[in-house]
Amino acid sequence: MLSAILHEPLVVWTLRSFLAALFLTAALSKLTAIDEFHGVVRNFRLLPDGLARPVAMVLPVVEMAIAAGLLIGPLARPAALAAAALLAVFGLAIAVNVLRGRTQIDCGCFRNGMKQRIGWATVARNGVLTALALGAGALLAQGRAASAGDIATGLAAGLTLTLLYMGAEMLGGFVAMNNRASSTKGR
């Protein structure tokens, strides 16, 4: 039963559009604050300083290419696998810094003006997103062809999931900001 549901084109289009919207939003937010994002890349201390700027410049372009590829039939599977690989690398970079005790740094995921500190929850989030991207890649190779209704409904569902995800991220940022403000008032 579950296998039949997962192979529905509506589910696949929901995953594809969710991931595409997520990658596009992340790319655009980084491009609009590229100097700030360069600082985030440098702050992870995983690359030589000379590579931080080129990586910061190229990464949003790669994210936009993945977003576009997820929505284009023949490119969707490689784009989903590229999304999974990139999310896994991000998760690994975050985990390395958490293990180093550097949880005060910004994850750099979305440049919305709020610092998003890293932790094991961020690593877990990237693990879930990696699994979703791998699932999308695996499901793309199977199932029946999508109808126009499947595509339209999947796009709407994926965008709705993206809005919910972004809302949760912002809410988490507000809570963290409020907690930091409260802890500095008590000093």
Short mmCIF file of C-alpha atoms in Angstrom, two decimals:
data_model
loop_
_atom_site.label_atom_id
_atom_site.label_comp_id
_atom_site.label_asym_id
_atom_site.label_seq_id
_atom_site.Cartn_x
_atom_site.Cartn_y
_atom_site.Cartn_z
CA MET A 1 0.00 0.00 0.00
CA LEU A 2 2.70 2.49 1.04
CA SER A 3 4.79 1.55 -1.98
CA ALA A 4 1.86 2.27 -4.29
CA ILE A 5 1.33 5.70 -2.67
CA LEU A 6 5.02 6.61 -2.89
CA HIS A 7 5.08 5.77 -6.60
CA GLU A 8 2.21 8.14 -7.36
CA PRO A 9 3.38 10.97 -9.64
CA LEU A 10 1.66 13.43 -7.31
CA VAL A 11 4.02 12.43 -4.48
CA VAL A 12 7.05 12.62 -6.74
CA TRP A 13 6.03 16.06 -8.06
CA THR A 14 5.43 17.24 -4.49
CA LEU A 15 8.96 16.21 -3.51
CA ARG A 16 10.49 17.66 -6.66
CA SER A 17 8.75 21.02 -6.31
CA PHE A 18 9.45 21.23 -2.56
CA LEU A 19 13.15 20.62 -3.11
CA ALA A 20 13.25 22.96 -6.12
CA ALA A 21 11.60 25.78 -4.18
CA LEU A 22 13.90 25.17 -1.22
CA PHE A 23 17.04 25.31 -3.37
CA LEU A 24 15.83 28.33 -5.32
CA THR A 25 14.94 30.23 -2.15
CA ALA A 26 18.31 29.40 -0.60
CA ALA A 27 20.17 30.47 -3.75
CA LEU A 28 18.33 33.77 -4.11
CA SER A 29 18.76 34.64 -0.45
CA LYS A 30 22.51 33.99 -0.70
CA LEU A 31 22.85 36.01 -3.92
CA THR A 32 21.13 39.01 -2.34
CA ALA A 33 23.62 38.95 0.55
CA ILE A 34 26.69 37.50 -1.15
CA ASP A 35 29.25 39.30 1.05
CA GLU A 36 27.51 38.09 4.19
CA PHE A 37 27.34 34.57 2.76
CA HIS A 38 31.07 34.74 1.95
CA GLY A 39 31.62 35.45 5.64
CA VAL A 40 29.51 32.43 6.56
CA VAL A 41 31.55 30.17 4.26
CA ARG A 42 34.78 31.51 5.78
CA ASN A 43 33.42 31.08 9.29
CA PHE A 44 32.92 27.35 8.79
CA ARG A 45 36.76 27.10 8.61
CA LEU A 46 36.73 24.11 6.29
CA LEU A 47 38.25 25.73 3.22
CA PRO A 48 41.41 27.77 2.71
CA ASP A 49 40.54 31.50 2.78
CA GLY A 50 41.38 31.78 -0.93
CA LEU A 51 38.60 29.31 -1.80
CA ALA A 52 35.90 30.79 0.42
CA ARG A 53 34.87 33.57 -1.99
CA PRO A 54 34.76 31.40 -5.14
CA VAL A 55 32.71 28.76 -3.28
CA ALA A 56 30.37 31.46 -1.95
CA MET A 57 29.91 32.78 -5.50
CA VAL A 58 29.43 29.39 -7.18
CA LEU A 59 27.25 27.69 -4.57
CA PRO A 60 24.08 29.76 -5.21
CA VAL A 61 24.45 29.17 -8.96
CA VAL A 62 24.73 25.42 -8.36
CA GLU A 63 21.65 25.59 -6.11
CA MET A 64 19.70 27.40 -8.86
CA ALA A 65 20.78 24.80 -11.42
CA ILE A 66 19.60 22.01 -9.10
CA ALA A 67 16.28 23.80 -8.58
CA ALA A 68 15.74 24.12 -12.34
CA GLY A 69 16.87 20.56 -13.00
CA LEU A 70 14.37 19.17 -10.50
CA LEU A 71 11.54 20.58 -12.61
CA ILE A 72 12.84 19.43 -16.00
CA GLY A 73 11.94 15.81 -16.79
CA PRO A 74 15.20 14.38 -18.13
CA LEU A 75 17.28 16.33 -15.58
CA ALA A 76 15.13 15.63 -12.53
CA ARG A 77 16.83 12.43 -11.39
CA PRO A 78 20.42 13.75 -11.67
CA ALA A 79 19.28 17.00 -10.04
CA ALA A 80 17.69 15.09 -7.14
CA LEU A 81 20.90 13.12 -6.65
CA ALA A 82 22.96 16.33 -6.83
CA ALA A 83 20.61 17.88 -4.27
CA ALA A 84 21.13 14.88 -1.98
CA ALA A 85 24.90 15.09 -2.37
CA LEU A 86 24.97 18.83 -1.65
CA LEU A 87 22.67 18.46 1.37
CA ALA A 88 24.88 15.65 2.70
CA VAL A 89 27.98 17.84 2.29
CA PHE A 90 26.23 20.69 4.11
CA GLY A 91 25.22 18.29 6.89
CA LEU A 92 28.80 17.01 7.18
CA ALA A 93 30.18 20.58 7.32
CA ILE A 94 27.71 21.43 10.07
CA ALA A 95 28.50 18.22 11.99
CA VAL A 96 32.24 18.94 11.85
CA ASN A 97 31.67 22.35 13.38
CA VAL A 98 29.27 21.02 16.03
CA LEU A 99 31.92 18.45 16.99
CA ARG A 100 34.42 21.31 17.22
CA GLY A 101 32.06 23.05 19.65
CA ARG A 102 31.38 25.88 17.21
CA THR A 103 27.58 25.92 17.57
CA GLN A 104 27.42 29.72 17.68
CA ILE A 105 28.12 30.06 13.95
CA ASP A 106 25.41 30.71 11.38
CA CYS A 107 24.40 27.76 9.19
CA GLY A 108 24.19 30.03 6.13
CA CYS A 109 21.14 28.20 4.80
CA PHE A 110 18.95 31.23 4.23
CA ARG A 111 20.09 34.83 4.42
CA ASN A 112 16.92 36.24 6.00
CA GLY A 113 18.62 38.58 8.43
CA MET A 114 18.41 36.09 11.28
CA LYS A 115 21.40 34.15 12.43
CA GLN A 116 20.57 30.44 12.46
CA ARG A 117 22.91 28.72 14.87
CA ILE A 118 23.97 25.19 14.13
CA GLY A 119 23.54 22.08 16.25
CA TRP A 120 22.60 18.44 16.01
CA ALA A 121 19.07 19.44 15.06
CA THR A 122 20.51 21.20 11.99
CA VAL A 123 22.48 18.07 11.11
CA ALA A 124 19.31 15.98 11.52
CA ARG A 125 17.33 18.42 9.35
CA ASN A 126 19.90 18.05 6.59
CA GLY A 127 19.74 14.28 6.99
CA VAL A 128 15.97 14.35 6.46
CA LEU A 129 16.30 16.65 3.45
CA THR A 130 19.03 14.39 2.02
CA ALA A 131 16.73 11.38 2.42
CA LEU A 132 13.89 13.26 0.69
CA ALA A 133 16.16 14.13 -2.23
CA LEU A 134 17.38 10.53 -2.49
CA GLY A 135 13.78 9.36 -2.32
CA ALA A 136 12.78 11.71 -5.09
CA GLY A 137 15.65 10.43 -7.21
CA ALA A 138 14.69 6.81 -6.60
CA LEU A 139 10.98 7.37 -7.21
CA LEU A 140 11.60 9.21 -10.47
CA ALA A 141 12.78 6.01 -12.09
CA GLN A 142 9.51 4.23 -11.30
CA GLY A 143 5.76 4.72 -11.48
CA ARG A 144 3.32 5.87 -14.10
CA ALA A 145 3.57 9.06 -16.13
CA ALA A 146 2.25 12.20 -14.47
CA SER A 147 -0.94 13.82 -15.68
CA ALA A 148 -1.36 17.59 -15.85
CA GLY A 149 -3.44 17.35 -12.67
CA ASP A 150 -0.68 15.40 -10.89
CA ILE A 151 1.86 18.03 -11.88
CA ALA A 152 -0.30 21.01 -10.90
CA THR A 153 -1.33 19.49 -7.58
CA GLY A 154 2.23 18.35 -6.84
CA LEU A 155 3.57 21.83 -7.56
CA ALA A 156 0.96 23.40 -5.28
CA ALA A 157 1.65 20.86 -2.53
CA GLY A 158 5.42 21.33 -2.84
CA LEU A 159 5.12 25.11 -2.63
CA THR A 160 2.82 24.78 0.38
CA LEU A 161 5.38 22.52 2.09
CA THR A 162 8.08 25.08 1.30
CA LEU A 163 6.04 27.86 2.91
CA LEU A 164 5.48 25.71 6.00
CA TYR A 165 9.17 24.82 6.14
CA MET A 166 10.26 28.44 5.77
CA GLY A 167 7.72 29.53 8.37
CA ALA A 168 9.08 26.96 10.82
CA GLU A 169 12.64 28.13 10.10
CA MET A 170 11.68 31.75 10.72
CA LEU A 171 9.78 30.85 13.88
CA GLY A 172 12.82 28.95 15.13
CA GLY A 173 14.97 31.99 14.34
CA PHE A 174 12.63 34.30 16.25
CA VAL A 175 12.62 31.98 19.27
CA ALA A 176 16.42 31.72 19.23
CA MET A 177 16.75 35.50 18.85
CA ASN A 178 14.35 36.03 21.75
CA ASN A 179 16.22 33.52 23.92
CA ARG A 180 19.54 35.24 23.20
CA ALA A 181 18.03 38.64 24.02
CA SER A 182 16.55 37.31 27.25
CA SER A 183 19.84 35.71 28.34
CA THR A 184 21.82 38.93 27.76
CA LYS A 185 19.30 41.00 29.74
CA GLY A 186 19.80 38.80 32.77
CA ARG A 187 23.56 39.46 32.93
#
